[in-house]
Structure formats: C-alpha cells, structure tokens
Amino acid sequence: MEPESLGAEQGASLPGPAEELGTLLGQDAALPKLSGGELDRELESKSDLIDDKEFDIPQVDTPPTLESILNETDDEEESFVLEDPSLLNIDNIDTHSYDTSSLASSDSGDRTHSKRKKKLPDSFSLHGSVVRLSLLKGISAQIVSAADKVDAGLPTAIAASSLIAVGTSHGLALIFDPNQALRLCLGSTAVGAQYGAISALSINNDCSRLLCGFAKGQITMWDLASGKLLRSITDAHPPGTAILHIKFTDDPTLAICNDSGGSVFELSFKRVMGVRTCESRCLFSGSKGEVCCIEPLHAKTELRDHPITQYSLLAMASLTKILVIGLKPSLKVWMTFPYGRMDPSSVPLLAWHFVAVQNSVNPMLAFCRGDVVHFLLVKRDDSGAIHVTKQKQLHLHYDLINFTWINSRTVVLLDSVEKLHVIDRQTQEELETIEISEVQLVYNSSHFKSLATGGNVSQALALVGERACYQSISSCGGQIFYLGTKSVHVMMMRSWRERVDHLLKQDCLTEALALAWSFHEGKAKAVVGLSGDANKRKSVLADRMVEILFHYADRTLKKCPDQGKIQVMEQHFQDMVPVIVDYCLLLQRTDLLFSQMYDKLSENSVAKGVFLECLEPYILSDKLMGMTAQVMKDLLLHYQDKNLMEDMEACIVHMDITSLDIQQVVLLCWENHLYDAMIYVYNSGMNDFISPMEKLFKVIAPPLNAGKSLTDEKVVMGNKLLVYISCCLAGRAYPLGDIPEDLVPLVKNQVFEFLIRLHSAEASADEEVYPYVRTLLHFDTREFLNVLALTFEDFKNDKQAVEYQQRIVDILLKVMVENSDFTPSQVGCLFTFLARQLAKPNNTLFVNRTLFDQVLEFLCSPDDDSRHSERQQVLLELLQAGGIVQFEENRLIPMAEKAEFYQICEFMYEREHLYDKIIDCYLRDPVRKEEVFNYIHNILSIPGYSAEEKQSVWQKAMKHIEELLLLSPNKAADLIATHFNDQIEGIIKNLQDQFLLFQFLRSLLDPREGINQDMLQISPCVTEQFIELLCHYNPDHVLETLQVLEFYRLEETIQITQKHLLHEASSYLLEKKGDVHGAFLVMLEQLRSKLLMLTCEIEESTELHLLKDIEDTLVKTIALCQRNSHSLNQQQREALWFPLLEAMMSPQKLSSSTVLCQYSEPLKSLTMQVLNNMAAFIALPSILQRILQVSSRGRENVVSIQDPVYGRGKLGEIQGLVLGMLDTFNYEQTLLETTTNLLNHDLHWSLCNLRASITRGLNPKQDYCCICLQQYKRRQEMADEIIVFSCGHLYHSLCLLSKECGIETKGQMRWTCYKCNSSNKGGKLSENFSELKKGNGASLTQTSSESLLDSQQIQAFDQLCRLYRGTSRLALLTELSRTHGGEKHGLLNVSQGDPALNSVFQNENFQLHLTPPPLTEE
C-alpha cells in the first residue's frame, strides 16, 4: 500500500485530499478516451498485437450459430495451452514496498486451492510496479466521521463515476465530488430502519441520477444535482428478497435489478403528466436457476454509435451458466454458455469491455467462476445477427472473487486470499501482484443470504455469497475503487515515467534500464503516457536512459568494495560495467561510451581494465566496429600487459584500425606470432596484400629448401599462408569477410605475379628459380594444387586468365619434373591435377604428352621397390582423374603387371569388361586376397553383367577353387554353396589334401558355421565322409557335431564311431536308433573299464583325473537311464539300473582294503547318487533286496573282512537310505493334505463373499440417466431397461449401447460403466459390476439360474479380489514351490498368475507333481 505516497510525491502542487482525488478522478490519465483519429491510431497500434494467429483461430466461412453454442456439452474441453505456464504461477513473494502479508489474507478465502504452490520469476524485475494503490484520505475520514456523528453505519456499497457514492448499513448514501468533499447525504436513518442497509448502487452515464437498492427489497432514485428523492419503488420484484444488483443501462430510462431470489427484472422509468412511474418486467425467473451477477454492456460516448449498442446487451450469470440477452428491439437470448465443472462456492464474475481485434472494435465479455477465465468476442454481422467467438482462455492457479478491466489490454484480478493480480490479457503474463488484506474489503454475504428479510434464500446462493464482493469494487475511467470497512482505496496504472522512477527509488537501476529499454522497443506491457510519433517516443526514452546510465556509472564507482581486495573489485565491476556498455551500444551512443563513460571509469584502474575486456564480445560479434584511437590503444596495451594475445588477435581482425600506428601494430603482431592480425592490418590498413606473403615465405622457405622438417610453429605459418593465398585468389578477405569488389581483380593479379616470380626480392646467388612455387610445393603439394584448382574454377575465359593458367602450369612442370627431390606422391598429385584440368570440356591448357609417359615410367619403375603402395595409389588417382586418355593402354597394362600394380590392372580390365582376369589380380595381390570372394559373389549375383561375362568368371573360379579353399575354407564353402552347389561332389573328389577336405566339409555341413543346409543337395555318404574325417582330426567334437548334423545314416555312422573307439558317440547313435540297452551297455562298459583302472596302483594326480572322468561318465549314464526309463516296463528298468548299481559297488570285491580306503568316500557318494536317481523308477523293496544281495556276496567273497562300504553293522548305510525315503514319503503326504485343506478353506471364503456381494442392494447416486440426463422412468422404448452399477451410476440400456458399453457374450449382455471408464483415460478401463433392473425398477432380476458363475458374478468376484488384495496362502505356497523347486522335497508346481487379478476358477490351475513310492510288481 502507498497511503502517503501520492501526497508525498505531489505535495507541492496538490496539498490536500481534495486535489488528490481531483487528480485521480478528474483527469482520465490511465486510459485515454478514444475519439476520432485516436481510435484509428489505437486500432493501428493493436492490429499487430492481436490477431487470429495469436489465438490460433482458424478462418471460417460461416460463424458459429446460436444453436451450435446452445448445443455444446457442459464439459469444456477446448482449453488452450499457455505459451509459458510458469508466468501464471502466482504464489511468489514480491519485494514491493506495499506488498505485505497478514493473517487476514492468509486465513481467508479458498482453502481448497492452498496446494497450488508454484514458483515463477519475480514479475517486479521484469515490469516494475505497474499500478499504484492509494488511500483516499478525505473520503475515508468522512465515512468514519459519518458513522460516529450521524449513525450512518458501516459502508456497504460503492459506485464511481465523476462522483463517488458510498452506501451505508443504516440506509444513507454519501455522495463525494472529485475533490473528496461530501456533496450530498441522501436518505435518513429512519428510512434506513424501514428499508435496511443499502445493498447496491448505480449512477447513470451523465451523473444525474442515483439508484439505491436496499437489503429489504426497496429501490430509490435520487437526483444528484438537487439531492431530491425522485422515486421510491417497492413493487418492482417479489417482496422479501434483497436487491443484489441494480444497474443503469446506457438508456437512462432503463435499469436492471437482480434480487436474492435469483430473479432479474427490467425497470422502465417514465414520466406521464408530470408523474414519475416505474414499470417492471421479469427477464429471468429464479425458479429456473438463480442469477447472482448481472452486467449490462456500457459504451463510451465515442462508441455510442457502434452498431451493437442498439441491442442493449445484458450478460447474466446463474449458478450453472452464462446468458447474453438483448433487451432491444425485443427481448432475445443470443447465447448461453455452461461453466462445466467448478467449485460450488466459487463466485460467478462478468465484465464487458470494448477491444480492438482485426482492425475493428467490438465488445468482449470476460466471465469466470473458479480458476479459468473465458473471453467471448461479440460481433454483429451485416444481417444484424450477433455471433459469439471463443478467445484464448486464461488458466489460473487461484480462485477469483473479482474481475475488472483496467483497459483493453490489462485486467486486474482479485483472488480468494485478497491478492490483486495485474495480467496482460494478450500474453497472459502476470505483471504485478499486490496484497490488499489491509483494505479490509467489504463483503456482500448478508445480502446474498437475505438476512434482513429472514434468510429465505437457497443454500447454493448463500454459499456463493460467502465470498461475494460485487458492490465493494467499482471501476471508472481506468481506475478501480475498493471499499473497505473504514476506508476507500483507488488503484490506477502508473505512467511509464512513474514506473521507471519507482524502480530507481527501490535502487533497482538494472531493472529500471531494462524496463526503459522495453518501452523504447515497444515490447513493454501496460504502457501509459507514451503516445505520438515513434521516433519522438524513442528520443524521449533514450534521453531518460542516458540520465540513468550516468547515475548508474556514478553508483558503480561509489559502491566499489574495499580497495585492497582486487578480486572482489574485479567481480564488482564485471557485474556492473557490461550493463553500461550494453545499453550505450543498444542506444547507438558510442560517443557517450568512449568519452564521458570511459573517462569516468578510467578513474579506477580495475574498472578501466574490466571496461576494456568487456568490449571483446561486442567486437567479435561486429556490434562495435570503430572506437577512438585512445581507447583502441589502451585496449591493445591492456591485452599485452595481461598476455591475452590470442584474444587481442581475435579483436584486431574485427576492428577498424586505420586510426592506429600501423607499423607499431604490425611489429607487435609479428613479435607475438599473431599472423592473422598482421595480415589483416596490412590488408585493411594499407591495402597491401603481398608484404605478408613475403614475410611468411622468408620464415618457412629456408628449412624447406634445405630438406629439413618444419617446427610446429612454422607448419602453422605455412598453413595460414596457403589459406591466405586461397582467400586472395578467391576474392575473400583474410581471415573473414570479403575484399572490396573494385580491388578483387587487382589482388588476384598481384598474387599471381608474386607466385610466378623468377626470383625473390632479396635473392642469393644460388637461389633456384621460382622460389615461391617451389616452397609451396615442398610444403604441401596437394593443398597448393587444390588452391590452384579452385582458382582455375573461378577464372573466366579471358585472355589474361588463360595466359596465367598456362604460365602457372608450365612453371609447375618445370619445377617438379626437372627435379628429383619430389616424391612419387607429389609428382602424382601434379599430374592428377593436370589430368583433371585437361579433362574439362572447355580446357585451354596444353601439356606435352611425353611428360605423362615420363611420369608413367617414373611410377612403374621396377628399380625402386620403396613406396610401392604410394606409387600405385598415385597412378590410380591419375587414371581416375582422366589421365587415362594421356596413356597408351597396350603399354600401360604390361608395365602395371611388371610393377605388380594389381589395382591398376583391375582398373584397366574393368574398362575392357575382362572380369575373369580381375580374379587373378585379386589372388596375386597379397593385400586384397580376401576380397576375391566378395568380388566373385557380386559378379555372379548382381544384375548388369552379361551371361558370357558371368560364365567366364564362374569358370575362372572353378579353376582356382583349391586356391580359394586354401585362402579361406569358410568363405570358399559359402561361395560354393551359393554358386557351385551342383559341383560339390566333383570338388570333393578332386581335392587331394585330406585336411583341406575336412576343413571344407566342416564349413559346408556344420550348421553352426552359418550355411543354410536346406540349399545343399548332397548325398548322405558325403556327410559320413565328413564324420570319418572329424573322427580322425577332431575326435573330441564328434558327439556335439552329431547332435546338430541331420543327413547321415545311423548304421554306417555307428560303424565309423566304433571303428574309432568313440564310445559316447556310439552310445548316442544307438540310443537315437532305439537300441537303449545297447547304448547303455556301451556306457556301462566304459564305466567299468575306468573303475577297473581305479583299483590298480596309480599316481595321485592320475587318480584325481580318473575320479573326475568316472563321475562324468556316471552322470551321462544316469542321464541315459532317466531319459528312457519312462518308456520302459519294470523289468527293462531293472535291466538298466541294477547293472549300473552293481558296477558302482563292485570295486570292493576286486581290490584290497588299503587301495579301496583311499577313495571309498567318493565311491560311496557316487553310489548314493545312483540310488537317489533310481528311486524314482525302481520299487524300494527291489532296491533293498538287490543291495542286500550285493553286500552278502561281498562278505562271502572277502573272508573275515566286513563289506567296507555297505556291510558295517546292521544294514550299515542302507539304514540311512531307507529312513530318508520314508521321510520323503511322509513329508509329501503331509504337504498334499495341508494344500487340500487350504484350497477348500479359500474356496469357501471366496464363495461366501461372492454370495454376499451379488445379493447386496444397489444405491443409485441420482434418478436420471448419466448419458441422456433424462429421468430413468422416461424410457425410449418398452425394451429399454434400467442398468444400475455398483459405483452408483444409472443408465438406460439403449444409451449404454449407443456408447458401445455393452458386449454380448454367450447370449448374455455384459455392461461397463460409461462415466467410470471414460474418466480413466490412458489407463486400463475399470469394469464395474452391474445388475439389470427391468420394468419400473421394482426388483432386481437374476438373468441366469445355472449353478455356474455367469459373467457378472465373475466380474463381481474380480472386484472382490481387488478389494481384499493381499498375499493369500495360495500365493505363499506358490512362492514356496519356486524357492524349493530344485530340491528333492520341493516338487510342488503351481501355474503362475496373479491371484489378485485372475479368477481362481479360470486362471489358477493348481497341480501337484508328487512321487509316492512305486508299487512292487509281483
């Protein structure tokens, strides 16, 4: 708040409150009136601010009709997305001098939106203070005085025009003039006792009449000139209801009133025969929906002729929708608009204003209830019809209780916690927020509750009235008046100068400059006080900004930190000085920057240094081209002192250096190796393009001519020289920009003349000719020739250009061909360059063909074996560049073959389509041998080659097939399988090398090598031949290869494996053949032989290896028995398992106890492994009987010594085995019984809950269909049924079918709730259990009498599962089975699924895989 600020700022001219109000009310400063040319100018200024593109409104041929608006659904889905939503996150803490927080503001208003806490950038720093809120001291003092002295009571309502009217709770109306003097006191406390408090006020356009509405329903009209009572109206509306609103229209004989019954009446004032009368007409009855806000459209004087004013539009807000009606020429409803979803306690708000859109001025209606403001543009077409167009919505994060236009671009919102928000309507950016809790705003709650007449209002209207403050806020001429319990405040927009000055008072100079610049550029919001010519406005603002900059510079130096702390001082100036530079350059005031500002900052050496350094980014971006000689000199010295030479160079090449000492700068650059800067100074300072070249050549030429390698620095110089020459010849300035057009031909000629000089300026006697060309060729032949090639491209075919080209070519040939100090690569680059130039269609160069023959001899010279690949590559590039026409082909190929230039041969053969000879080139070339396979494949498979060419390549490949196999068996096999499939057997016969044949067949036949076996057409004997070779060369991989091979004969293959003594492979083949017993005998024999070896005296290391070998063989034998036991009878099983058991127990009978004791434990463990696995297939008594027989035989054979493994004591280890089996059986039997009990218990629980659910009654939330909104009794057809869901929603069955919410399954309908499913967007639709309610809904019908669960019952059961979701006992058992699934006692398997989501009857198949002891066959 600023209760004293206005008087303080303007105290000299306006000493008292009367003058203060005169300033506020008499001068319409905040919103200039639009009249004549000003209106046209405003339209012109706004035409580029508001258009259809901003609001994304497409052009339409036909505007929307009234019917289309009336038929829109309640759900408002056409919301717009804000460009920057963060701009409206309003709960920031402002730093304004008047922004205070109080308990009153934080504890009042809407608590449901307290969670909307979002942060945003402080709008104060962007826009400054946009509005000023001031206390009207005179009026406020007299309101308090009237309450004390004449018992006027507390203020209740306010209306503002050129006068201000304040109504009181004791029925008085106090009228104040613009000087805040009390002009009239209308009414009396006696009348107030009869009529109650004044609840509404309205002043007509010419301030001649005042309407007062009272809390008990009466209405009075007063003459504001004389203070006489003109009318006292008591029968305009139903008695017993308070007047909520009374509003004059633009017609002084017509007013609108709204009472607490929710009705709206039109009051027509007439004077017949000197008698004043009032006729009342009901426009809207509260029985159809209570109206709680009305707003007639008022037009300013200059807009009274607007065509839409003839309709006398009136906007009304009920509790559910907005209506716009026309009172003239006859009553007509033009639009209705529903709110959609909203908080029932939120206040409906309406506000009209004329705005400029698309070069025309039309009224715009803003309406809001809650936190979304809708804007509707109202237009009249040529036919006289009114069209309403939606504009961009304003989405907020708070609930509103007041909406006021302050002008056509700016609105002021008051939220439920009494915080004002100033918003720019077009950008929806928040400009400022102000706390007004100290105003102690008056609320109209008692009138909305109609307490004066007994409180006979609806609960909904009373709830809205809790936060209604319609009569406490009044706007006029860009000013808004707020009525408090003891005061009146006015808010108006600050002028641009006030806003800048306000920031300066807050010591926010940077923000003040930014705001002033936004005014200067026309980008600021809510601008007041800037009008007229744009250049004049900019001039005024520029002068003001210069004043601020001087003040800013003084403050920068004044607030400099402690002189002793250099780093702190540097940081201070780095924060402050760039602001000065930035705005001086933006204002194009370099004169100010480099004179007064620089002189000020030079007083401090640190500030001066920071100033000079911050110029760099502006120089590099070409925003600062020129500066004074003194500043430029200081800049170079500063960079030199700080050793920032690279930064200095970057600056020099962007500056105008004509004002400097050229020689001094050149010397500085040369000493510090700033070659780019040196070249730039010569070029731009003296138009000298040759001197830099001479200086650089003097440095790099001597070491190159001496054959020495260059240092890194000199390499950089050489590269810069090449680029510089390239730029000069191309007409570009170095290092950036372009040479002036008039100098381009001259520079090109100078550079060419320089390059082709016979000798340098200070040549020694032994200097070779053309030193500059020679130096560049030695430095980088390829790049120098590229520079020349680019230059030749730009040359026009004039005589001088042709002469220069021929001259430079002759010099190149003379320098390179006549000297032997150039490498083959360098010579090749030259002739490649020449070949490309000669190959051009408009070529004018002449080169002796003999030179090309000399080059060919030089490159193909067999005397020099060094750089073979380099010479070949050079010759290849030369041929590809067009040099082929310079050679005789008959001579070229033999020379290339002699020099082993196989790529050259390939190039030549390809030109002649001799593709078969290219295969020889690949095979002879050691570098590219492997590529021959791809080449053959491409020739044979890619279209574009003739049949003869493909045939010659095919034959050549067949001829070299063995060579190809030696090169890569894999790739060769792939090639043969693809292109030589029918020749495979012939190739096999011709291969003499058996190991090569083995490699070929492995690559060809093993599927793991990647060749598709289906495309091969070979006989089984080939596969068997491969298996035999595999047995010979790689026996360890025979078994795994047999498992993947397909095409072989079992008998023949068994013979091969037996021949090579591969027992495991033989066993696998016998099993595959079906001879399980034979396969078992092979493995058993292998096991016995290894056990026999164990009983012999062997070394310890061999023993460990043998035990591991025995274990592996045993595991494979057990696996063989397990795989086949399922398909065998008991006797056949015993024939497998018992010999295996005997084999494992037999070593005790064949060896002494000493040897046996060494590995008795491992053998016992292996024997127990056999017993554990055979227990699943052999009856327990049989196993025990056989073990006892073996043990007794052991005791008979070994005299006086007990069986060392199984013969100890009574049954020895057999006792533990038997007890373990019995324990397993007992455990599994207990598990089965427990699981059965749990399943029965869970099933009983589920069925009990299911029965309770389907017999429970349903309670609908409403008595109408949620789709058609008709009473459920109003059915469309007799077949239409009533569907009630457990969620409480009710529908007609035909309505549900129209929304595709019914699915017929097995002759029965399955329904889903439309509202619940549509609200669950993006996720899984939830299906609610429904019951069918037929006829008039007297009873619930059962649609199925079967004992099985129908679809609805299953759906209800699923809902119960979700309701009682948790870890069931069945889930615990499932987890138990997963945990112990690999153990012997963990043999429970349950089908996986989530019991909380699936029905037990459909999705959970509970199975037990138990292994009780098998029965003994008798």
PDB file of N, CA and C in Angstrom, residues 1087 1090-1091 1094 1103-1104 1106-1116 1118 1137 1140-1141 1143-1145 1147 1159-1174 1205-1206:
ATOM      1  N   LEU A1087      32.324 -97.334 -18.196  1.00  0.00           N
ATOM      2  CA  LEU A1087      32.397 -97.046 -16.765  1.00  0.00           C
ATOM      3  C   LEU A1087      33.185 -98.135 -16.039  1.00  0.00           C
ATOM      4  N   LYS A1090      36.931 -97.886 -16.497  1.00  0.00           N
ATOM      5  CA  LYS A1090      37.546 -96.812 -15.728  1.00  0.00           C
ATOM      6  C   LYS A1090      37.598 -97.166 -14.242  1.00  0.00           C
ATOM      7  N   LEU A1091      36.559 -97.880 -13.754  1.00  0.00           N
ATOM      8  CA  LEU A1091      36.579 -98.325 -12.353  1.00  0.00           C
ATOM      9  C   LEU A1091      37.683 -99.350 -12.127  1.00  0.00           C
ATOM     10  N   LEU A1094      40.879 -97.786 -11.599  1.00  0.00           N
ATOM     11  CA  LEU A1094      40.999 -97.150 -10.293  1.00  0.00           C
ATOM     12  C   LEU A1094      41.560 -98.109  -9.249  1.00  0.00           C
ATOM     13  N   GLU A1103      44.989 -90.278 -10.334  1.00  0.00           N
ATOM     14  CA  GLU A1103      43.802 -90.752  -9.608  1.00  0.00           C
ATOM     15  C   GLU A1103      42.723 -89.676  -9.583  1.00  0.00           C
ATOM     16  N   LEU A1104      43.115 -88.451  -9.291  1.00  0.00           N
ATOM     17  CA  LEU A1104      42.121 -87.363  -9.249  1.00  0.00           C
ATOM     18  C   LEU A1104      41.472 -87.167 -10.618  1.00  0.00           C
ATOM     19  N   LEU A1106      41.185 -89.420 -12.925  1.00  0.00           N
ATOM     20  CA  LEU A1106      40.365 -90.597 -13.214  1.00  0.00           C
ATOM     21  C   LEU A1106      39.036 -90.530 -12.466  1.00  0.00           C
ATOM     22  N   LEU A1107      39.040 -90.058 -11.208  1.00  0.00           N
ATOM     23  CA  LEU A1107      37.786 -89.915 -10.450  1.00  0.00           C
ATOM     24  C   LEU A1107      36.840 -88.928 -11.143  1.00  0.00           C
ATOM     25  N   LYS A1108      37.401 -87.836 -11.636  1.00  0.00           N
ATOM     26  CA  LYS A1108      36.558 -86.856 -12.356  1.00  0.00           C
ATOM     27  C   LYS A1108      35.999 -87.480 -13.620  1.00  0.00           C
ATOM     28  N   ASP A1109      36.821 -88.273 -14.288  1.00  0.00           N
ATOM     29  CA  ASP A1109      36.380 -88.949 -15.511  1.00  0.00           C
ATOM     30  C   ASP A1109      35.264 -89.940 -15.205  1.00  0.00           C
ATOM     31  N   ILE A1110      35.416 -90.689 -14.098  1.00  0.00           N
ATOM     32  CA  ILE A1110      34.376 -91.653 -13.690  1.00  0.00           C
ATOM     33  C   ILE A1110      33.072 -90.921 -13.387  1.00  0.00           C
ATOM     34  N   GLU A1111      33.174 -89.807 -12.681  1.00  0.00           N
ATOM     35  CA  GLU A1111      31.956 -89.055 -12.325  1.00  0.00           C
ATOM     36  C   GLU A1111      31.237 -88.565 -13.584  1.00  0.00           C
ATOM     37  N   ASP A1112      32.002 -88.044 -14.577  1.00  0.00           N
ATOM     38  CA  ASP A1112      31.391 -87.575 -15.820  1.00  0.00           C
ATOM     39  C   ASP A1112      30.689 -88.712 -16.553  1.00  0.00           C
ATOM     40  N   THR A1113      31.373 -89.845 -16.642  1.00  0.00           N
ATOM     41  CA  THR A1113      30.767 -90.996 -17.337  1.00  0.00           C
ATOM     42  C   THR A1113      29.506 -91.453 -16.609  1.00  0.00           C
ATOM     43  N   LEU A1114      29.562 -91.484 -15.273  1.00  0.00           N
ATOM     44  CA  LEU A1114      28.399 -91.907 -14.491  1.00  0.00           C
ATOM     45  C   LEU A1114      27.218 -90.956 -14.705  1.00  0.00           C
ATOM     46  N   VAL A1115      27.490 -89.657 -14.681  1.00  0.00           N
ATOM     47  CA  VAL A1115      26.403 -88.680 -14.876  1.00  0.00           C
ATOM     48  C   VAL A1115      25.749 -88.884 -16.242  1.00  0.00           C
ATOM     49  N   LYS A1116      26.549 -89.104 -17.275  1.00  0.00           N
ATOM     50  CA  LYS A1116      25.991 -89.322 -18.611  1.00  0.00           C
ATOM     51  C   LYS A1116      25.197 -90.621 -18.657  1.00  0.00           C
ATOM     52  N   ILE A1118      23.643 -92.087 -16.065  1.00  0.00           N
ATOM     53  CA  ILE A1118      22.394 -91.860 -15.316  1.00  0.00           C
ATOM     54  C   ILE A1118      21.401 -91.087 -16.188  1.00  0.00           C
ATOM     55  N   TRP A1137      19.144-100.151 -14.411  1.00  0.00           N
ATOM     56  CA  TRP A1137      19.615 -99.542 -13.171  1.00  0.00           C
ATOM     57  C   TRP A1137      20.438-100.503 -12.310  1.00  0.00           C
ATOM     58  N   LEU A1140      24.043-100.962 -13.327  1.00  0.00           N
ATOM     59  CA  LEU A1140      24.773 -99.724 -13.015  1.00  0.00           C
ATOM     60  C   LEU A1140      25.117 -99.673 -11.529  1.00  0.00           C
ATOM     61  N   LEU A1141      24.126-100.098 -10.679  1.00  0.00           N
ATOM     62  CA  LEU A1141      24.381-100.108  -9.236  1.00  0.00           C
ATOM     63  C   LEU A1141      25.470-101.120  -8.895  1.00  0.00           C
ATOM     64  N   ALA A1143      27.815-102.169 -10.820  1.00  0.00           N
ATOM     65  CA  ALA A1143      29.117-101.703 -11.310  1.00  0.00           C
ATOM     66  C   ALA A1143      29.756-100.740 -10.332  1.00  0.00           C
ATOM     67  N   MET A1144      28.923 -99.892  -9.707  1.00  0.00           N
ATOM     68  CA  MET A1144      29.465 -98.926  -8.764  1.00  0.00           C
ATOM     69  C   MET A1144      29.869 -99.582  -7.446  1.00  0.00           C
ATOM     70  N   MET A1145      29.214-100.729  -7.090  1.00  0.00           N
ATOM     71  CA  MET A1145      29.522-101.378  -5.816  1.00  0.00           C
ATOM     72  C   MET A1145      30.588-102.469  -5.971  1.00  0.00           C
ATOM     73  N   PRO A1147      33.846-102.414  -7.095  1.00  0.00           N
ATOM     74  CA  PRO A1147      35.295-102.279  -6.829  1.00  0.00           C
ATOM     75  C   PRO A1147      35.738-102.862  -5.503  1.00  0.00           C
ATOM     76  N   TYR A1159      39.720 -94.101  -1.785  1.00  0.00           N
ATOM     77  CA  TYR A1159      38.622 -93.417  -2.491  1.00  0.00           C
ATOM     78  C   TYR A1159      37.280 -94.038  -2.153  1.00  0.00           C
ATOM     79  N   SER A1160      37.135 -94.527  -0.944  1.00  0.00           N
ATOM     80  CA  SER A1160      35.848 -95.102  -0.551  1.00  0.00           C
ATOM     81  C   SER A1160      34.771 -94.018  -0.443  1.00  0.00           C
ATOM     82  N   GLU A1161      35.136 -92.835   0.083  1.00  0.00           N
ATOM     83  CA  GLU A1161      34.145 -91.766   0.227  1.00  0.00           C
ATOM     84  C   GLU A1161      33.627 -91.278  -1.126  1.00  0.00           C
ATOM     85  N   PRO A1162      34.504 -90.973  -2.106  1.00  0.00           N
ATOM     86  CA  PRO A1162      33.971 -90.574  -3.429  1.00  0.00           C
ATOM     87  C   PRO A1162      33.093 -91.655  -4.048  1.00  0.00           C
ATOM     88  N   LEU A1163      33.516 -92.947  -3.913  1.00  0.00           N
ATOM     89  CA  LEU A1163      32.700 -94.017  -4.496  1.00  0.00           C
ATOM     90  C   LEU A1163      31.359 -94.116  -3.799  1.00  0.00           C
ATOM     91  N   LYS A1164      31.361 -93.965  -2.467  1.00  0.00           N
ATOM     92  CA  LYS A1164      30.099 -94.037  -1.733  1.00  0.00           C
ATOM     93  C   LYS A1164      29.160 -92.916  -2.182  1.00  0.00           C
ATOM     94  N   SER A1165      29.728 -91.702  -2.387  1.00  0.00           N
ATOM     95  CA  SER A1165      28.913 -90.567  -2.828  1.00  0.00           C
ATOM     96  C   SER A1165      28.310 -90.821  -4.209  1.00  0.00           C
ATOM     97  N   LEU A1166      29.121 -91.394  -5.106  1.00  0.00           N
ATOM     98  CA  LEU A1166      28.613 -91.683  -6.459  1.00  0.00           C
ATOM     99  C   LEU A1166      27.540 -92.760  -6.409  1.00  0.00           C
ATOM    100  N   THR A1167      27.746 -93.769  -5.534  1.00  0.00           N
ATOM    101  CA  THR A1167      26.740 -94.833  -5.417  1.00  0.00           C
ATOM    102  C   THR A1167      25.431 -94.273  -4.875  1.00  0.00           C
ATOM    103  N   MET A1168      25.510 -93.378  -3.879  1.00  0.00           N
ATOM    104  CA  MET A1168      24.297 -92.751  -3.351  1.00  0.00           C
ATOM    105  C   MET A1168      23.597 -91.937  -4.442  1.00  0.00           C
ATOM    106  N   GLN A1169      24.364 -91.325  -5.337  1.00  0.00           N
ATOM    107  CA  GLN A1169      23.771 -90.579  -6.448  1.00  0.00           C
ATOM    108  C   GLN A1169      22.958 -91.508  -7.350  1.00  0.00           C
ATOM    109  N   VAL A1170      23.504 -92.717  -7.610  1.00  0.00           N
ATOM    110  CA  VAL A1170      22.764 -93.701  -8.415  1.00  0.00           C
ATOM    111  C   VAL A1170      21.475 -94.104  -7.693  1.00  0.00           C
ATOM    112  N   LEU A1171      21.589 -94.373  -6.389  1.00  0.00           N
ATOM    113  CA  LEU A1171      20.414 -94.795  -5.617  1.00  0.00           C
ATOM    114  C   LEU A1171      19.337 -93.712  -5.605  1.00  0.00           C
ATOM    115  N   ASN A1172      19.706 -92.471  -5.393  1.00  0.00           N
ATOM    116  CA  ASN A1172      18.734 -91.371  -5.359  1.00  0.00           C
ATOM    117  C   ASN A1172      17.998 -91.240  -6.688  1.00  0.00           C
ATOM    118  N   ASN A1173      18.710 -91.423  -7.795  1.00  0.00           N
ATOM    119  CA  ASN A1173      18.071 -91.252  -9.100  1.00  0.00           C
ATOM    120  C   ASN A1173      17.217 -92.458  -9.484  1.00  0.00           C
ATOM    121  N   MET A1174      17.645 -93.672  -9.082  1.00  0.00           N
ATOM    122  CA  MET A1174      16.877 -94.854  -9.465  1.00  0.00           C
ATOM    123  C   MET A1174      15.632 -95.016  -8.598  1.00  0.00           C
ATOM    124  N   VAL A1205      32.081-100.842   2.483  1.00  0.00           N
ATOM    125  CA  VAL A1205      31.223 -99.721   2.093  1.00  0.00           C
ATOM    126  C   VAL A1205      29.844 -99.841   2.690  1.00  0.00           C
ATOM    127  N   TYR A1206      29.211-100.991   2.503  1.00  0.00           N
ATOM    128  CA  TYR A1206      27.813-101.124   2.914  1.00  0.00           C
ATOM    129  C   TYR A1206      27.588-102.227   3.935  1.00  0.00           C
TER     130      TYR A1206
END
